[in-house]
mmCIF file of C-alpha atoms in Angstrom:
data_model
loop_
_atom_site.group_PDB
_atom_site.id
_atom_site.type_symbol
_atom_site.label_atom_id
_atom_site.label_comp_id
_atom_site.label_asym_id
_atom_site.label_seq_id
_atom_site.Cartn_x
_atom_site.Cartn_y
_atom_site.Cartn_z
ATOM 1 C CA MET A 1 -21.637 -45.809 -27.426
ATOM 2 C CA VAL A 2 -19.593 -45.485 -30.731
ATOM 3 C CA THR A 3 -21.409 -42.266 -31.427
ATOM 4 C CA PHE A 4 -20.602 -40.843 -28.209
ATOM 5 C CA LEU A 5 -16.958 -41.709 -28.423
ATOM 6 C CA ILE A 6 -16.758 -40.056 -31.721
ATOM 7 C CA LEU A 7 -18.415 -36.870 -30.355
ATOM 8 C CA LEU A 8 -16.010 -36.896 -27.296
ATOM 9 C CA PHE A 9 -13.148 -37.218 -29.538
ATOM 10 C CA VAL A 10 -14.326 -34.343 -31.851
ATOM 11 C CA LEU A 11 -14.898 -32.030 -29.014
ATOM 12 C CA VAL A 12 -11.449 -32.878 -27.470
ATOM 13 C CA LEU A 13 -9.794 -32.128 -30.747
ATOM 14 C CA ILE A 14 -11.684 -28.814 -31.099
ATOM 15 C CA ALA A 15 -10.770 -27.812 -27.494
ATOM 16 C CA TYR A 16 -7.036 -28.920 -28.158
ATOM 17 C CA ASN A 17 -6.810 -26.806 -31.539
ATOM 18 C CA PHE A 18 -8.556 -23.835 -29.685
ATOM 19 C CA LEU A 19 -6.057 -23.921 -26.947
ATOM 20 C CA ARG A 20 -3.299 -23.703 -29.440
ATOM 21 C CA HIS A 21 -4.469 -20.293 -30.637
ATOM 22 C CA PRO A 22 -1.611 -17.576 -30.311
ATOM 23 C CA LYS A 23 -3.948 -15.573 -28.145
ATOM 24 C CA PHE A 24 -3.189 -17.977 -25.264
ATOM 25 C CA GLY A 25 0.295 -16.861 -25.394
ATOM 26 C CA LYS A 26 3.318 -19.021 -24.365
ATOM 27 C CA LYS A 27 4.520 -20.084 -20.843
ATOM 28 C CA PRO A 28 8.141 -19.176 -19.875
ATOM 29 C CA SER A 29 10.908 -21.461 -20.793
ATOM 30 C CA GLY A 30 14.682 -21.766 -21.243
ATOM 31 C CA GLU A 31 16.712 -18.709 -19.921
ATOM 32 C CA ARG A 32 13.643 -16.931 -18.976
ATOM 33 C CA LEU A 33 12.378 -19.688 -16.693
ATOM 34 C CA ALA A 34 15.838 -20.136 -15.137
ATOM 35 C CA LEU A 35 15.670 -16.368 -14.261
ATOM 36 C CA ILE A 36 12.050 -16.805 -12.846
ATOM 37 C CA GLN A 37 13.098 -19.707 -10.639
ATOM 38 C CA LYS A 38 15.627 -17.328 -8.836
ATOM 39 C CA SER A 39 12.883 -14.885 -7.761
ATOM 40 C CA PRO A 40 11.932 -14.849 -4.037
ATOM 41 C CA GLN A 41 8.228 -14.743 -5.312
ATOM 42 C CA TYR A 42 8.654 -18.145 -7.167
ATOM 43 C CA LYS A 43 8.087 -21.136 -4.945
ATOM 44 C CA ASN A 44 6.935 -24.816 -5.616
ATOM 45 C CA GLY A 45 6.812 -24.073 -9.402
ATOM 46 C CA LYS A 46 4.740 -20.925 -9.424
ATOM 47 C CA PHE A 47 4.645 -17.484 -8.247
ATOM 48 C CA GLU A 48 3.076 -16.581 -4.817
ATOM 49 C CA ASN A 49 1.803 -13.420 -3.038
ATOM 50 C CA GLN A 50 3.579 -11.744 -0.096
ATOM 51 C CA ASN A 51 1.107 -13.371 2.122
ATOM 52 C CA PHE A 52 -1.179 -16.373 1.996
ATOM 53 C CA THR A 53 -3.840 -15.801 -0.676
ATOM 54 C CA PRO A 54 -6.660 -18.245 -1.078
ATOM 55 C CA ASP A 55 -8.458 -18.257 -4.399
ATOM 56 C CA LEU A 56 -11.791 -17.985 -2.590
ATOM 57 C CA ALA A 57 -12.798 -16.472 0.683
ATOM 58 C CA GLU A 58 -13.760 -18.726 3.783
ATOM 59 C CA GLY A 59 -17.078 -20.421 3.334
ATOM 60 C CA ALA A 60 -16.999 -20.225 -0.480
ATOM 61 C CA ASN A 61 -16.417 -23.092 -2.805
ATOM 62 C CA TYR A 62 -15.849 -23.469 -6.552
ATOM 63 C CA PHE A 63 -19.285 -24.931 -7.141
ATOM 64 C CA SER A 64 -21.482 -22.431 -5.487
ATOM 65 C CA VAL A 65 -19.287 -19.476 -6.910
ATOM 66 C CA SER A 66 -19.548 -20.792 -10.406
ATOM 67 C CA TYR A 67 -23.170 -21.317 -10.159
ATOM 68 C CA GLU A 68 -23.900 -17.978 -8.796
ATOM 69 C CA PHE A 69 -21.538 -16.342 -11.396
ATOM 70 C CA PHE A 70 -23.185 -18.053 -14.273
ATOM 71 C CA PHE A 71 -26.644 -18.233 -13.318
ATOM 72 C CA LYS A 72 -27.537 -15.484 -10.733
ATOM 73 C CA LYS A 73 -29.380 -12.541 -12.004
ATOM 74 C CA VAL A 74 -27.923 -8.956 -11.132
ATOM 75 C CA GLU A 75 -29.820 -5.955 -11.943
ATOM 76 C CA ARG A 76 -27.938 -3.407 -14.171
ATOM 77 C CA LYS A 77 -24.872 -5.672 -14.242
ATOM 78 C CA ILE A 78 -24.630 -4.400 -17.812
ATOM 79 C CA PRO A 79 -25.861 -0.729 -18.520
ATOM 80 C CA ALA A 80 -28.779 -0.365 -20.942
ATOM 81 C CA ASP A 81 -27.655 3.243 -21.710
ATOM 82 C CA LEU A 82 -24.618 4.281 -23.572
ATOM 83 C CA ILE A 83 -21.729 5.146 -21.597
ATOM 84 C CA PRO A 84 -20.796 8.679 -22.316
ATOM 85 C CA SER A 85 -17.229 9.716 -23.181
ATOM 86 C CA ILE A 86 -15.070 12.560 -24.912
ATOM 87 C CA LYS A 87 -12.989 11.772 -27.940
ATOM 88 C CA THR A 88 -9.864 13.644 -27.349
ATOM 89 C CA ASN A 89 -7.373 13.756 -30.100
ATOM 90 C CA LEU A 90 -4.218 12.295 -28.209
ATOM 91 C CA HIS A 91 -1.955 13.063 -31.282
ATOM 92 C CA GLU A 92 -2.472 16.787 -30.762
ATOM 93 C CA ILE A 93 -1.530 16.927 -27.284
ATOM 94 C CA PRO A 94 1.712 18.953 -27.088
ATOM 95 C CA LEU A 95 4.627 16.790 -25.427
ATOM 96 C CA HIS A 96 5.199 19.197 -22.678
ATOM 97 C CA GLN A 97 1.831 18.700 -21.205
ATOM 98 C CA ASP A 98 1.572 16.144 -18.454
ATOM 99 C CA VAL A 99 -1.873 14.327 -18.765
ATOM 100 C CA LEU A 100 -3.642 11.166 -18.401
ATOM 101 C CA ALA A 101 -6.556 9.791 -20.576
ATOM 102 C CA TRP A 102 -8.651 6.842 -19.380
ATOM 103 C CA PHE A 103 -10.162 4.105 -21.694
ATOM 104 C CA GLY A 104 -12.358 2.377 -19.196
ATOM 105 C CA HIS A 105 -11.646 -0.428 -16.919
ATOM 106 C CA SER A 106 -7.895 -0.254 -16.232
ATOM 107 C CA SER A 107 -6.604 1.037 -19.537
ATOM 108 C CA TYR A 108 -5.064 4.450 -19.697
ATOM 109 C CA PHE A 109 -2.566 6.672 -21.426
ATOM 110 C CA ILE A 110 -0.118 8.854 -19.574
ATOM 111 C CA GLN A 111 1.973 11.636 -20.915
ATOM 112 C CA LEU A 112 4.645 12.733 -18.458
ATOM 113 C CA GLU A 113 8.027 14.623 -18.788
ATOM 114 C CA GLY A 114 7.818 14.332 -22.620
ATOM 115 C CA LYS A 115 7.228 10.556 -22.374
ATOM 116 C CA ARG A 116 4.187 8.615 -23.440
ATOM 117 C CA PHE A 117 3.062 5.472 -21.473
ATOM 118 C CA LEU A 118 0.211 3.197 -22.182
ATOM 119 C CA ILE A 119 -0.983 0.883 -19.473
ATOM 120 C CA ASP A 120 -2.865 -2.410 -19.913
ATOM 121 C CA PRO A 121 -4.756 -1.532 -23.212
ATOM 122 C CA VAL A 122 -7.801 -3.527 -24.225
ATOM 123 C CA PHE A 123 -9.343 -2.164 -27.392
ATOM 124 C CA SER A 124 -10.704 -5.259 -28.941
ATOM 125 C CA GLY A 125 -14.245 -5.068 -27.626
ATOM 126 C CA ASN A 126 -13.957 -7.908 -25.327
ATOM 127 C CA ALA A 127 -12.019 -9.149 -22.313
ATOM 128 C CA SER A 128 -12.022 -12.875 -22.923
ATOM 129 C CA PRO A 129 -10.288 -15.461 -25.335
ATOM 130 C CA ILE A 130 -13.713 -16.422 -26.648
ATOM 131 C CA SER A 131 -14.827 -13.685 -29.227
ATOM 132 C CA GLY A 132 -18.186 -12.112 -28.421
ATOM 133 C CA THR A 133 -18.077 -12.959 -24.777
ATOM 134 C CA THR A 134 -17.165 -10.371 -21.837
ATOM 135 C CA LYS A 135 -18.114 -7.737 -24.177
ATOM 136 C CA ALA A 136 -17.128 -3.990 -23.640
ATOM 137 C CA PHE A 137 -20.309 -1.812 -22.480
ATOM 138 C CA LYS A 138 -21.773 0.270 -25.216
ATOM 139 C CA GLY A 139 -19.953 3.423 -25.797
ATOM 140 C CA THR A 140 -16.743 2.486 -24.090
ATOM 141 C CA ASP A 141 -14.893 1.305 -27.114
ATOM 142 C CA VAL A 142 -14.380 4.924 -28.742
ATOM 143 C CA TYR A 143 -10.629 4.566 -29.058
ATOM 144 C CA THR A 144 -8.592 2.344 -31.286
ATOM 145 C CA VAL A 145 -4.862 1.785 -31.635
ATOM 146 C CA ASP A 146 -4.899 4.150 -34.587
ATOM 147 C CA ASP A 147 -6.119 6.867 -32.206
ATOM 148 C CA LEU A 148 -2.833 6.596 -30.107
ATOM 149 C CA PRO A 149 0.261 8.414 -30.839
ATOM 150 C CA GLU A 150 3.742 6.561 -30.788
ATOM 151 C CA ILE A 151 4.250 5.021 -27.431
ATOM 152 C CA ASP A 152 7.586 5.180 -25.545
ATOM 153 C CA TYR A 153 6.527 2.552 -22.858
ATOM 154 C CA LEU A 154 3.783 -0.005 -22.833
ATOM 155 C CA LEU A 155 3.290 -1.133 -19.359
ATOM 156 C CA ILE A 156 1.471 -4.564 -18.695
ATOM 157 C CA THR A 157 0.605 -5.186 -14.908
ATOM 158 C CA HIS A 158 -0.168 -9.012 -15.557
ATOM 159 C CA ASP A 159 -1.373 -11.344 -18.196
ATOM 160 C CA HIS A 160 -5.158 -11.666 -17.575
ATOM 161 C CA TYR A 161 -7.278 -10.968 -20.604
ATOM 162 C CA ASP A 162 -8.772 -7.685 -19.386
ATOM 163 C CA HIS A 163 -5.269 -6.360 -19.034
ATOM 164 C CA LEU A 164 -3.214 -8.230 -21.838
ATOM 165 C CA ASP A 165 -5.376 -8.235 -24.915
ATOM 166 C CA TYR A 166 -3.800 -10.161 -27.926
ATOM 167 C CA GLU A 167 -5.490 -8.186 -30.762
ATOM 168 C CA THR A 168 -4.737 -4.840 -29.210
ATOM 169 C CA ILE A 169 -1.017 -5.987 -28.556
ATOM 170 C CA LEU A 170 -0.527 -7.066 -32.128
ATOM 171 C CA LYS A 171 -1.696 -3.750 -33.489
ATOM 172 C CA LEU A 172 0.537 -1.854 -31.023
ATOM 173 C CA LYS A 173 3.773 -3.684 -32.259
ATOM 174 C CA ALA A 174 4.706 -1.065 -34.923
ATOM 175 C CA LYS A 175 4.266 1.925 -32.525
ATOM 176 C CA THR A 176 5.800 0.767 -29.255
ATOM 177 C CA ARG A 177 9.399 1.459 -28.332
ATOM 178 C CA LYS A 178 9.727 -0.735 -25.207
ATOM 179 C CA VAL A 179 7.336 -3.155 -23.196
ATOM 180 C CA ILE A 180 7.937 -3.102 -19.572
ATOM 181 C CA THR A 181 6.271 -5.866 -17.366
ATOM 182 C CA ALA A 182 6.519 -8.448 -14.690
ATOM 183 C CA LEU A 183 8.814 -11.629 -14.764
ATOM 184 C CA GLY A 184 7.381 -14.128 -17.417
ATOM 185 C CA VAL A 185 5.062 -12.008 -19.218
ATOM 186 C CA GLY A 186 7.723 -11.216 -21.759
ATOM 187 C CA SER A 187 7.175 -14.876 -23.000
ATOM 188 C CA HIS A 188 3.928 -14.069 -24.434
ATOM 189 C CA PHE A 189 5.154 -10.785 -26.233
ATOM 190 C CA GLU A 190 8.276 -12.794 -27.762
ATOM 191 C CA PHE A 191 5.728 -15.359 -28.820
ATOM 192 C CA TRP A 192 3.653 -12.567 -30.566
ATOM 193 C CA GLY A 193 6.693 -11.214 -32.559
ATOM 194 C CA PHE A 194 8.075 -8.503 -30.272
ATOM 195 C CA GLN A 195 11.956 -8.164 -30.307
ATOM 196 C CA LYS A 196 13.578 -9.612 -27.139
ATOM 197 C CA GLU A 197 15.719 -6.459 -26.894
ATOM 198 C CA ASN A 198 12.476 -4.331 -26.490
ATOM 199 C CA ILE A 199 11.062 -6.193 -23.612
ATOM 200 C CA ILE A 200 11.939 -5.398 -20.001
ATOM 201 C CA GLU A 201 10.996 -7.862 -17.267
ATOM 202 C CA LYS A 202 11.314 -7.146 -13.679
ATOM 203 C CA ASP A 203 10.641 -8.591 -10.242
ATOM 204 C CA TRP A 204 9.014 -6.718 -7.558
ATOM 205 C CA TYR A 205 11.088 -3.791 -6.042
ATOM 206 C CA GLU A 206 13.269 -3.279 -8.883
ATOM 207 C CA LYS A 207 13.823 0.163 -10.722
ATOM 208 C CA ILE A 208 14.407 1.138 -14.357
ATOM 209 C CA GLU A 209 15.877 4.473 -15.076
ATOM 210 C CA LEU A 210 13.962 5.529 -18.135
ATOM 211 C CA ASP A 211 15.940 8.657 -18.438
ATOM 212 C CA GLU A 212 17.536 11.260 -16.175
ATOM 213 C CA ASN A 213 14.057 12.622 -15.227
ATOM 214 C CA ILE A 214 12.000 9.447 -14.973
ATOM 215 C CA ILE A 215 12.261 6.356 -12.864
ATOM 216 C CA LEU A 216 9.863 3.441 -13.072
ATOM 217 C CA HIS A 217 9.689 0.959 -10.009
ATOM 218 C CA THR A 218 8.040 -2.389 -9.994
ATOM 219 C CA THR A 219 6.076 -3.093 -6.810
ATOM 220 C CA PRO A 220 3.963 -5.977 -5.281
ATOM 221 C CA SER A 221 0.164 -6.467 -5.630
ATOM 222 C CA ARG A 222 -1.949 -9.151 -4.292
ATOM 223 C CA HIS A 223 -3.470 -11.130 -7.396
ATOM 224 C CA PHE A 224 -2.646 -14.077 -9.642
ATOM 225 C CA SER A 225 -1.933 -14.708 -13.306
ATOM 226 C CA GLY A 226 -2.714 -17.136 -16.173
ATOM 227 C CA ARG A 227 -4.064 -17.262 -19.586
ATOM 228 C CA SER A 228 -5.088 -20.944 -19.784
ATOM 229 C CA PHE A 229 -5.215 -23.829 -17.251
ATOM 230 C CA THR A 230 -1.894 -23.224 -15.866
ATOM 231 C CA ARG A 231 -1.980 -20.342 -13.316
ATOM 232 C CA CYS A 232 0.695 -18.173 -11.840
ATOM 233 C CA ASN A 233 3.801 -19.041 -14.005
ATOM 234 C CA THR A 234 4.116 -15.366 -14.680
ATOM 235 C CA LEU A 235 4.390 -12.552 -12.036
ATOM 236 C CA TRP A 236 1.827 -9.836 -11.511
ATOM 237 C CA THR A 237 2.979 -6.262 -10.485
ATOM 238 C CA SER A 238 2.125 -2.627 -9.703
ATOM 239 C CA PHE A 239 4.177 0.326 -10.846
ATOM 240 C CA VAL A 240 5.586 3.451 -9.229
ATOM 241 C CA LEU A 241 6.274 6.213 -11.930
ATOM 242 C CA GLU A 242 8.606 8.818 -10.426
ATOM 243 C CA THR A 243 9.935 12.081 -11.575
ATOM 244 C CA LYS A 244 11.926 14.687 -9.533
ATOM 245 C CA ASP A 245 8.675 16.486 -8.502
ATOM 246 C CA PHE A 246 5.899 13.937 -9.162
ATOM 247 C CA LYS A 247 4.823 10.237 -8.190
ATOM 248 C CA ILE A 248 1.947 8.083 -9.591
ATOM 249 C CA TYR A 249 1.099 4.743 -8.105
ATOM 250 C CA LEU A 250 -0.362 2.517 -10.938
ATOM 251 C CA GLY A 251 -1.895 -0.296 -8.983
ATOM 252 C CA GLY A 252 -2.942 -2.984 -11.336
ATOM 253 C CA ASP A 253 -5.170 -5.580 -9.917
ATOM 254 C CA SER A 254 -4.823 -6.262 -6.288
ATOM 255 C CA GLY A 255 -6.769 -7.482 -3.008
ATOM 256 C CA TYR A 256 -6.050 -5.549 0.209
ATOM 257 C CA ASP A 257 -2.985 -6.435 2.142
ATOM 258 C CA SER A 258 0.076 -5.079 3.967
ATOM 259 C CA HIS A 259 1.908 -4.306 0.475
ATOM 260 C CA PHE A 260 -0.158 -0.964 0.261
ATOM 261 C CA ALA A 261 1.317 0.523 3.536
ATOM 262 C CA GLU A 262 4.769 -0.967 2.634
ATOM 263 C CA ILE A 263 4.702 0.779 -0.789
ATOM 264 C CA GLY A 264 3.382 4.010 0.832
ATOM 265 C CA GLN A 265 6.230 3.831 3.385
ATOM 266 C CA LYS A 266 8.809 3.269 0.765
ATOM 267 C CA PHE A 267 7.791 5.616 -1.948
ATOM 268 C CA GLY A 268 4.957 7.762 -0.666
ATOM 269 C CA PRO A 269 3.362 10.226 -0.515
ATOM 270 C CA PHE A 270 1.883 10.008 -4.032
ATOM 271 C CA ASP A 271 0.511 12.722 -5.987
ATOM 272 C CA ILE A 272 -1.974 10.318 -7.704
ATOM 273 C CA ALA A 273 -2.797 6.651 -6.862
ATOM 274 C CA LEU A 274 -4.691 4.521 -9.425
ATOM 275 C CA ILE A 275 -6.344 1.714 -7.309
ATOM 276 C CA ASP A 276 -8.235 -1.394 -8.240
ATOM 277 C CA ASN A 277 -12.007 -0.773 -7.469
ATOM 278 C CA GLY A 278 -14.424 -2.853 -9.422
ATOM 279 C CA GLN A 279 -15.131 -6.557 -10.379
ATOM 280 C CA TYR A 280 -15.074 -7.463 -6.661
ATOM 281 C CA ASN A 281 -17.044 -10.049 -4.568
ATOM 282 C CA LYS A 282 -16.879 -11.058 -0.985
ATOM 283 C CA ASN A 283 -16.238 -14.664 -2.282
ATOM 284 C CA TRP A 284 -12.753 -13.486 -4.018
ATOM 285 C CA LYS A 285 -12.058 -10.477 -1.711
ATOM 286 C CA TYR A 286 -8.414 -11.409 -1.316
ATOM 287 C CA ILE A 287 -7.575 -10.888 -5.005
ATOM 288 C CA HIS A 288 -9.672 -7.695 -5.739
ATOM 289 C CA ASN A 289 -10.206 -4.758 -3.309
ATOM 290 C CA MET A 290 -13.739 -4.482 -1.949
ATOM 291 C CA PRO A 291 -14.769 -0.572 -1.944
ATOM 292 C CA GLU A 292 -13.921 -0.314 1.747
ATOM 293 C CA ASP A 293 -10.493 -1.773 1.040
ATOM 294 C CA VAL A 294 -9.883 0.955 -1.526
ATOM 295 C CA ILE A 295 -10.430 3.498 1.151
ATOM 296 C CA LYS A 296 -7.985 1.773 3.461
ATOM 297 C CA ALA A 297 -5.399 1.342 0.452
ATOM 298 C CA MET A 298 -5.695 5.099 -0.546
ATOM 299 C CA HIS A 299 -4.463 6.125 3.083
ATOM 300 C CA ASP A 300 -1.945 3.357 3.342
ATOM 301 C CA LEU A 301 -0.308 4.588 0.167
ATOM 302 C CA LYS A 302 -0.368 8.280 1.501
ATOM 303 C CA ALA A 303 -2.196 9.366 -1.656
ATOM 304 C CA LYS A 304 -2.985 13.052 -2.247
ATOM 305 C CA ARG A 305 -5.425 12.327 -5.029
ATOM 306 C CA VAL A 306 -7.061 8.841 -6.147
ATOM 307 C CA PHE A 307 -8.330 7.441 -9.288
ATOM 308 C CA PRO A 308 -10.437 4.481 -8.660
ATOM 309 C CA VAL A 309 -10.135 2.214 -11.842
ATOM 310 C CA HIS A 310 -11.229 -1.279 -12.989
ATOM 311 C CA SER A 311 -14.990 -0.622 -13.597
ATOM 312 C CA SER A 312 -17.380 0.982 -16.254
ATOM 313 C CA LYS A 313 -16.172 -1.194 -19.216
ATOM 314 C CA PHE A 314 -16.600 -4.961 -18.623
ATOM 315 C CA ALA A 315 -18.968 -7.007 -16.333
ATOM 316 C CA LEU A 316 -16.594 -9.449 -14.477
ATOM 317 C CA ALA A 317 -18.420 -9.613 -11.262
ATOM 318 C CA LEU A 318 -21.880 -9.788 -9.661
ATOM 319 C CA HIS A 319 -22.505 -6.101 -8.822
ATOM 320 C CA ALA A 320 -24.182 -3.177 -10.744
ATOM 321 C CA TRP A 321 -21.999 -1.652 -13.349
ATOM 322 C CA ASP A 322 -21.888 1.656 -11.424
ATOM 323 C CA GLU A 323 -21.751 0.227 -7.852
ATOM 324 C CA PRO A 324 -17.840 0.491 -7.512
ATOM 325 C CA LEU A 325 -17.962 4.192 -8.507
ATOM 326 C CA LYS A 326 -21.023 4.881 -6.192
ATOM 327 C CA LYS A 327 -19.581 3.009 -3.129
ATOM 328 C CA VAL A 328 -16.054 4.429 -3.238
ATOM 329 C CA THR A 329 -17.393 7.952 -3.617
ATOM 330 C CA GLU A 330 -19.815 7.658 -0.696
ATOM 331 C CA LEU A 331 -17.267 5.772 1.560
ATOM 332 C CA ASN A 332 -14.743 8.486 0.918
ATOM 333 C CA ARG A 333 -17.188 11.159 1.651
ATOM 334 C CA LEU A 334 -17.894 9.655 4.963
ATOM 335 C CA HIS A 335 -14.184 9.016 5.931
ATOM 336 C CA GLU A 336 -12.613 11.356 8.412
ATOM 337 C CA LYS A 337 -10.047 12.367 5.889
ATOM 338 C CA PRO A 338 -11.723 12.171 2.525
ATOM 339 C CA LEU A 339 -9.425 12.684 -0.498
ATOM 340 C CA PRO A 340 -10.164 14.261 -3.809
ATOM 341 C CA LEU A 341 -11.247 11.506 -6.294
ATOM 342 C CA ILE A 342 -10.292 11.406 -9.883
ATOM 343 C CA THR A 343 -13.411 10.286 -11.971
ATOM 344 C CA PRO A 344 -13.183 11.311 -15.588
ATOM 345 C CA LEU A 345 -15.227 10.358 -18.705
ATOM 346 C CA ILE A 346 -13.441 7.949 -20.930
ATOM 347 C CA GLY A 347 -11.329 10.051 -23.035
ATOM 348 C CA GLU A 348 -11.528 12.987 -20.706
ATOM 349 C CA ILE A 349 -7.984 14.725 -20.183
ATOM 350 C CA VAL A 350 -6.804 14.665 -16.520
ATOM 351 C CA GLU A 351 -4.297 17.270 -15.825
ATOM 352 C CA LEU A 352 -1.847 15.442 -13.777
ATOM 353 C CA LYS A 353 -0.450 18.262 -11.902
ATOM 354 C CA ASN A 354 -3.545 20.329 -11.510
ATOM 355 C CA GLU A 355 -4.774 19.577 -8.016
ATOM 356 C CA ASN A 356 -7.870 21.916 -8.438
ATOM 357 C CA GLN A 357 -9.273 19.882 -11.371
ATOM 358 C CA GLU A 358 -12.799 18.954 -10.633
ATOM 359 C CA PHE A 359 -14.671 15.930 -12.170
ATOM 360 C CA LYS A 360 -18.453 15.279 -12.351
ATOM 361 C CA GLN A 361 -20.128 12.042 -11.021
ATOM 362 C CA TRP A 362 -20.917 11.304 -14.611
ATOM 363 C CA TRP A 363 -22.392 7.791 -13.899
ATOM 364 C CA ASN A 364 -25.460 9.422 -12.075
ATOM 365 C CA GLY A 365 -28.685 8.991 -14.175
ATOM 366 C CA ILE A 366 -27.209 6.324 -16.441
ATOM 367 C CA ASN A 367 -29.183 2.925 -16.381
#
């Protein structure tokens, strides 16, 4: 009995010290918390979605979902082959060129109207607070922070580990002018040494005039947040990036809901929409789009071209690694009004204003 109690004490002590690591961030407090409490999205001590959003779908329970997640064998969940890529030198791209480079999952670089944006970068090799778990697929970590030019605006959609990576953020500190994110997320950045005056936090449907040519809007998504046991004490968001002649929807993580049509009505049509398409499951369909939801969302948003993201780098769900791209491509092909899909290799340059640029289905033939 004594041995058991000693062992239990040691385990509790280890867990306590582990959870105190800076990577877990810091929950909002003080003036930041007071501002959060004024948000229409903040109710009963936490942020909520526009409509009721259960963690799990009808008929699912935490035990069965957890058992399936950890013990069910899924063929090709992780690719056996190397994921192909193109190592474009981002330092050499002239500022007048409007381009996008994808780094896998939901991380990407945008250069527009002479400004450089970096969205949800994860370059540490894993999407988890525990090193060596949720590893990036072979071939997907070809970029590092050193490969990036100076960043004008670092955009973070929410604080989950596959979107807000502690190691990457620390390395970005010296080359990032401003951080723009949702309410509460700035608490992590301040805790990690970023200057308060360089952090901009917004609620849904607020706008930031970046300069006379570029406006950034924060818009709703249907998801949740949290880096430890406390959930939803920071907000999650999507973004609308708008110039005088171009609009991009930067979707972040989201399940399907009325907000897509709402955003499409308010800001559409979009020249390009980046939409969450991957790491889905029928058991958590309310917080991640199923492939058929992506098709509905792209039309709700009034998108002209669509970039399905949130796949091809981490295995966070029970589907084959390439299923999201295969399914959305086929569903789009069968739709009465198919839209051009943007499906670049990691590092391949997307010419934002070239509507005729074509992309290969690069995932075909990769095991």
